[in-house]
PDB file of C-alpha atoms in Angstrom:
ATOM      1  CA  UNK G   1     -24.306  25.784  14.037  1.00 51.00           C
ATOM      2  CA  UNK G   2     -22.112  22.696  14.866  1.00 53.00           C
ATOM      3  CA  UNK G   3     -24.278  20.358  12.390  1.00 65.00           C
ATOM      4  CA  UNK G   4     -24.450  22.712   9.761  1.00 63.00           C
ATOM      5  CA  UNK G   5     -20.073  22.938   9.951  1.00 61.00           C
ATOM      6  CA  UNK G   6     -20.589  18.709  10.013  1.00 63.00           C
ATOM      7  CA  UNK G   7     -22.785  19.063   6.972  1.00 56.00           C
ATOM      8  CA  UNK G   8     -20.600  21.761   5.101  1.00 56.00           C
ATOM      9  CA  UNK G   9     -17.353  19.548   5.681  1.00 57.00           C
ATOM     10  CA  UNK G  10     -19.292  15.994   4.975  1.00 59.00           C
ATOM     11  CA  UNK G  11     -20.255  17.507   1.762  1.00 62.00           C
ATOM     12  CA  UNK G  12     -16.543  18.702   0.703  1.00 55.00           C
ATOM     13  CA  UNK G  13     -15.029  15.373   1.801  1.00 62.00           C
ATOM     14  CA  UNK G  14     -17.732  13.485  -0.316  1.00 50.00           C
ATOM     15  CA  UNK G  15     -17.262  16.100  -3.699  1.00 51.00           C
ATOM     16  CA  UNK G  16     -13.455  15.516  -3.479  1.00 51.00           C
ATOM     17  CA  UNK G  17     -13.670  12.140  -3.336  1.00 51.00           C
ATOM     18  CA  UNK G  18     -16.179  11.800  -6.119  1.00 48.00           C
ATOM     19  CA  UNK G  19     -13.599  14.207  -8.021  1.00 47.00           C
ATOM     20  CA  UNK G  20     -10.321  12.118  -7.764  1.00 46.00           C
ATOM     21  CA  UNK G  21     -12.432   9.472  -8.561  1.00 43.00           C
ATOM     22  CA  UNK G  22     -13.496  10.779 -11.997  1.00 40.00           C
ATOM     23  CA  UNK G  23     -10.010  12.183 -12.646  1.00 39.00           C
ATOM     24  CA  UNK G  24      -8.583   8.970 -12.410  1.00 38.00           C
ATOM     25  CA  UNK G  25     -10.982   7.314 -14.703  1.00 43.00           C
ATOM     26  CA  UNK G  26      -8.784   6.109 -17.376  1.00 48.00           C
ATOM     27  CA  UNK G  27      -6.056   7.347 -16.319  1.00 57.00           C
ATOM     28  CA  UNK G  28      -4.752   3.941 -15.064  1.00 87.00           C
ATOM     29  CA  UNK G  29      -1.959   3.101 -17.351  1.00 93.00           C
ATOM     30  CA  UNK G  30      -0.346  -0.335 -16.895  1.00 95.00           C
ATOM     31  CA  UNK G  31       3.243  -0.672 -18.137  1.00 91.00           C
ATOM     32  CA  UNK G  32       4.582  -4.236 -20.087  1.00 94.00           C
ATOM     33  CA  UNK G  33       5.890  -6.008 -17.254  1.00 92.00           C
ATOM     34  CA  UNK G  34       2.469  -5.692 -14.963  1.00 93.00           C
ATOM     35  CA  UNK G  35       0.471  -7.249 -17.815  1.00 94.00           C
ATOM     36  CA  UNK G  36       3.251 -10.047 -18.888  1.00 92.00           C
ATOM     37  CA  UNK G  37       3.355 -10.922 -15.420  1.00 92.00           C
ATOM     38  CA  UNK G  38      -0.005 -11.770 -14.844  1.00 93.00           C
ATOM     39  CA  UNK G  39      -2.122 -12.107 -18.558  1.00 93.00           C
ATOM     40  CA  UNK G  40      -4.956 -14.076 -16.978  1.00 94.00           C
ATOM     41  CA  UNK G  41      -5.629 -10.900 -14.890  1.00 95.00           C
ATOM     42  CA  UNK G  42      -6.337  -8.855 -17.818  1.00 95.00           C
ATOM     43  CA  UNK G  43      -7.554 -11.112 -20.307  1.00 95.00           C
ATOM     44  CA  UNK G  44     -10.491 -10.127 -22.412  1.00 96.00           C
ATOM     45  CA  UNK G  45     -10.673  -6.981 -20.523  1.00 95.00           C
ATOM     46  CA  UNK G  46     -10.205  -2.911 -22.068  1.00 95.00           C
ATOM     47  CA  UNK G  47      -6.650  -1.754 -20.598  1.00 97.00           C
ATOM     48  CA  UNK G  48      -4.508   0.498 -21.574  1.00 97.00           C
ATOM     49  CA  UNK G  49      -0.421   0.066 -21.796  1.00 97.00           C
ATOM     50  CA  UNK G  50       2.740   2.045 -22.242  1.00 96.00           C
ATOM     51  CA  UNK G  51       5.406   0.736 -23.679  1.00 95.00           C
ATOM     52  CA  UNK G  52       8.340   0.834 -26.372  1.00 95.00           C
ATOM     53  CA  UNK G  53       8.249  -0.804 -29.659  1.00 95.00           C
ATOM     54  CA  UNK G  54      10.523  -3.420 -30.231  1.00 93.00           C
ATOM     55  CA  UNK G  55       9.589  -5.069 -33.112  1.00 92.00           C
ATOM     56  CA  UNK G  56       6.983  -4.210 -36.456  1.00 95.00           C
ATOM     57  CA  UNK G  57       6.024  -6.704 -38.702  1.00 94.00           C
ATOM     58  CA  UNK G  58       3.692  -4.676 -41.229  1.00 92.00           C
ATOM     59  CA  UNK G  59       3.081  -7.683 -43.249  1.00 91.00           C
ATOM     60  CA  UNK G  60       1.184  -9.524 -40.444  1.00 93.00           C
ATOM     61  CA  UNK G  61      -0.225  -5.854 -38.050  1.00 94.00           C
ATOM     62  CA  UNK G  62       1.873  -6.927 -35.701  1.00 96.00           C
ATOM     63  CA  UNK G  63       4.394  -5.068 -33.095  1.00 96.00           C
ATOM     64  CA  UNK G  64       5.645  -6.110 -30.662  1.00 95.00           C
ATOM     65  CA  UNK G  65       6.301  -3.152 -27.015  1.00 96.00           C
ATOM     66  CA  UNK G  66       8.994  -3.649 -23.730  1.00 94.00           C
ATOM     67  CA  UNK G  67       8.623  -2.049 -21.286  1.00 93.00           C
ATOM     68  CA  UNK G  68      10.685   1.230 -20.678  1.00 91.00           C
ATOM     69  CA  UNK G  69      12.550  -0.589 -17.598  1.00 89.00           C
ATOM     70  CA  UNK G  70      13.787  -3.318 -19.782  1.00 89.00           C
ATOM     71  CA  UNK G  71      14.584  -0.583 -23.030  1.00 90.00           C
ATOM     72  CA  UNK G  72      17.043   0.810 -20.758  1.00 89.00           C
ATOM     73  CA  UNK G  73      18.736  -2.163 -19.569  1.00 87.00           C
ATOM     74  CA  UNK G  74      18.841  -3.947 -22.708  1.00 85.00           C
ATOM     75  CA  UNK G  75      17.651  -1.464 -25.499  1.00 86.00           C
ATOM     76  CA  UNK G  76      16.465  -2.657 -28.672  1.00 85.00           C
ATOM     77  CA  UNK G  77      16.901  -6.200 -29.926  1.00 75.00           C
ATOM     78  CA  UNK G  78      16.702  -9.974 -28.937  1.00 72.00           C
ATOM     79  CA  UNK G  79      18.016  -9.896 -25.447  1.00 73.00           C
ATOM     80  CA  UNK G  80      14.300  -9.179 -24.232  1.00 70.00           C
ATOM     81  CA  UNK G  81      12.437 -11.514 -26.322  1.00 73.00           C
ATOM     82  CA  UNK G  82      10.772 -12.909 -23.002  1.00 77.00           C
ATOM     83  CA  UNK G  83       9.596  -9.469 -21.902  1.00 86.00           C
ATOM     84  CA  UNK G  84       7.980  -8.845 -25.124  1.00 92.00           C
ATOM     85  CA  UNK G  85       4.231  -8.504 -25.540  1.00 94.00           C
ATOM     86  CA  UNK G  86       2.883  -8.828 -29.163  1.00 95.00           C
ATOM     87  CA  UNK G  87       0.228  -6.250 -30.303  1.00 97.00           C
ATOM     88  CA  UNK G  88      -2.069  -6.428 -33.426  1.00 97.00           C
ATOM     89  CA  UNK G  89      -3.504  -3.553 -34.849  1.00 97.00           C
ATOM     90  CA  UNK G  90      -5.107  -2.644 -37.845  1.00 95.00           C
ATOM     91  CA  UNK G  91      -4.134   0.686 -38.242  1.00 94.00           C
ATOM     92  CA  UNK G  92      -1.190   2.494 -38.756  1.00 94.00           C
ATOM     93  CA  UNK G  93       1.904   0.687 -37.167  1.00 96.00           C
ATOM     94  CA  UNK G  94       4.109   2.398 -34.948  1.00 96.00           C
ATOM     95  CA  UNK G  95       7.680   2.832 -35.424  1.00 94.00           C
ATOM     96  CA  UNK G  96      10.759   1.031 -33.990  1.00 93.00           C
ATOM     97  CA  UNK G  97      12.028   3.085 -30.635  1.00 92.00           C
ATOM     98  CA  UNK G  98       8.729   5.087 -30.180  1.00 95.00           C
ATOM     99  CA  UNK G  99       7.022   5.025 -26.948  1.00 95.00           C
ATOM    100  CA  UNK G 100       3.396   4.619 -27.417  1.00 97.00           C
ATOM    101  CA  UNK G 101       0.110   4.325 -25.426  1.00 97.00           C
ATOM    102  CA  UNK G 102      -1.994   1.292 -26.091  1.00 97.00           C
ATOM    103  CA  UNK G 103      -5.871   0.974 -25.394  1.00 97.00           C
ATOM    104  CA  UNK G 104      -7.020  -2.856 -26.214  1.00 97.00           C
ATOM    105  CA  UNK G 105      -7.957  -6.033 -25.014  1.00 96.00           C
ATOM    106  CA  UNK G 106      -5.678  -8.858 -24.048  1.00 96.00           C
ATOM    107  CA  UNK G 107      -6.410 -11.981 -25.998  1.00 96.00           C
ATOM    108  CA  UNK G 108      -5.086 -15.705 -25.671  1.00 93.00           C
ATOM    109  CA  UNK G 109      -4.523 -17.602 -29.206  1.00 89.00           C
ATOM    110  CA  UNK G 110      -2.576 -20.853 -30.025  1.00 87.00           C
ATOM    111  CA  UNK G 111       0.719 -18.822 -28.935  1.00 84.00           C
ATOM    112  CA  UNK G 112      -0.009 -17.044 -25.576  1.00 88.00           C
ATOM    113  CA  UNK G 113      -1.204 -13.616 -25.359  1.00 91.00           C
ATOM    114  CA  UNK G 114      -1.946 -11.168 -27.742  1.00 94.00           C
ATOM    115  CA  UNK G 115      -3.314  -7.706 -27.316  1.00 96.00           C
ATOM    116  CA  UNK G 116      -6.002  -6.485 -29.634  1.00 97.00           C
ATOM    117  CA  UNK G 117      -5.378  -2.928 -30.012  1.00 97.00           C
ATOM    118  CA  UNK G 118      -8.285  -0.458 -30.759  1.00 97.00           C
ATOM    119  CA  UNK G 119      -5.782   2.393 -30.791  1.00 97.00           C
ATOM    120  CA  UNK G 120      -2.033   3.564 -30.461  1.00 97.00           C
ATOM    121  CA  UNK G 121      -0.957   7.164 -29.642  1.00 95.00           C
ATOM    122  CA  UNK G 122       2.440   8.183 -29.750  1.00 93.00           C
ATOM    123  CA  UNK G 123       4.004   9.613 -26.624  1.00 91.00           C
ATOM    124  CA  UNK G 124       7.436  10.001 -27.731  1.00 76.00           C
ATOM    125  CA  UNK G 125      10.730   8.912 -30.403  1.00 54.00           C
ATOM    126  CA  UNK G 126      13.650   8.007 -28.148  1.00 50.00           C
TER     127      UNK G 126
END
């Protein structure tokens, strides 16, 4: 009776932990700062970031996303230029203000960093 409770409760542990672990499966979202502070740690791998567009040059696919911590201290504009990470995209551009969620790949080029985005998804207008 006693191994068959130790078997029972074994299994449960083992299924939940299996279960967070799926749940959490892309559900890691890394914010501006984490990935401006250390590029090298995420470069040329699939991440996903939230952030708030800053900038939009349509002309070139390029915007640029702060992170929410630094949109409330400084808002829009060039007092965060350093805590600005520059996102291409081919698609449709996000607007100036929105808060978006970013799946791509960080790149280095002649400037610094870029991210490659394969997608953007709107989370909210502030």
């Amino acid at each position: 009776m006693m191994n068959a409770s130790k078997w029972y409760l074994s299994i449960l542990i083992l299924l939940l932990v299996v279960g967070c672990g799926e749940n959490n499966k892309g559900t890691n979202v890394l914010n501006v700062e984490q990935v401006l502070n250390k590029p090298n740690n995420y470069l040329n791998k699939n991440i996903s970031i939230q952030g708030i567009v800053n900038k939009v040059n349509e002309d070139k696919n390029i915007f640029s996303v702060i992170s929410e911590k630094e949109f409330n201290e400084c808002g829009l504009g060039e007092c965060n230029v350093n805590d600005q990470l520059p996102v291409r995209f081919s698609g449709e551009l996000p607007g100036l203000g929105e808060k978006v969620e970013i799946a791509g790949i960080v790149k280095k080029n002649e400037k610094g960093f870029i991210y490659e985005a394969e997608s953007v998804r709107n989370i909210k207008n502030l």
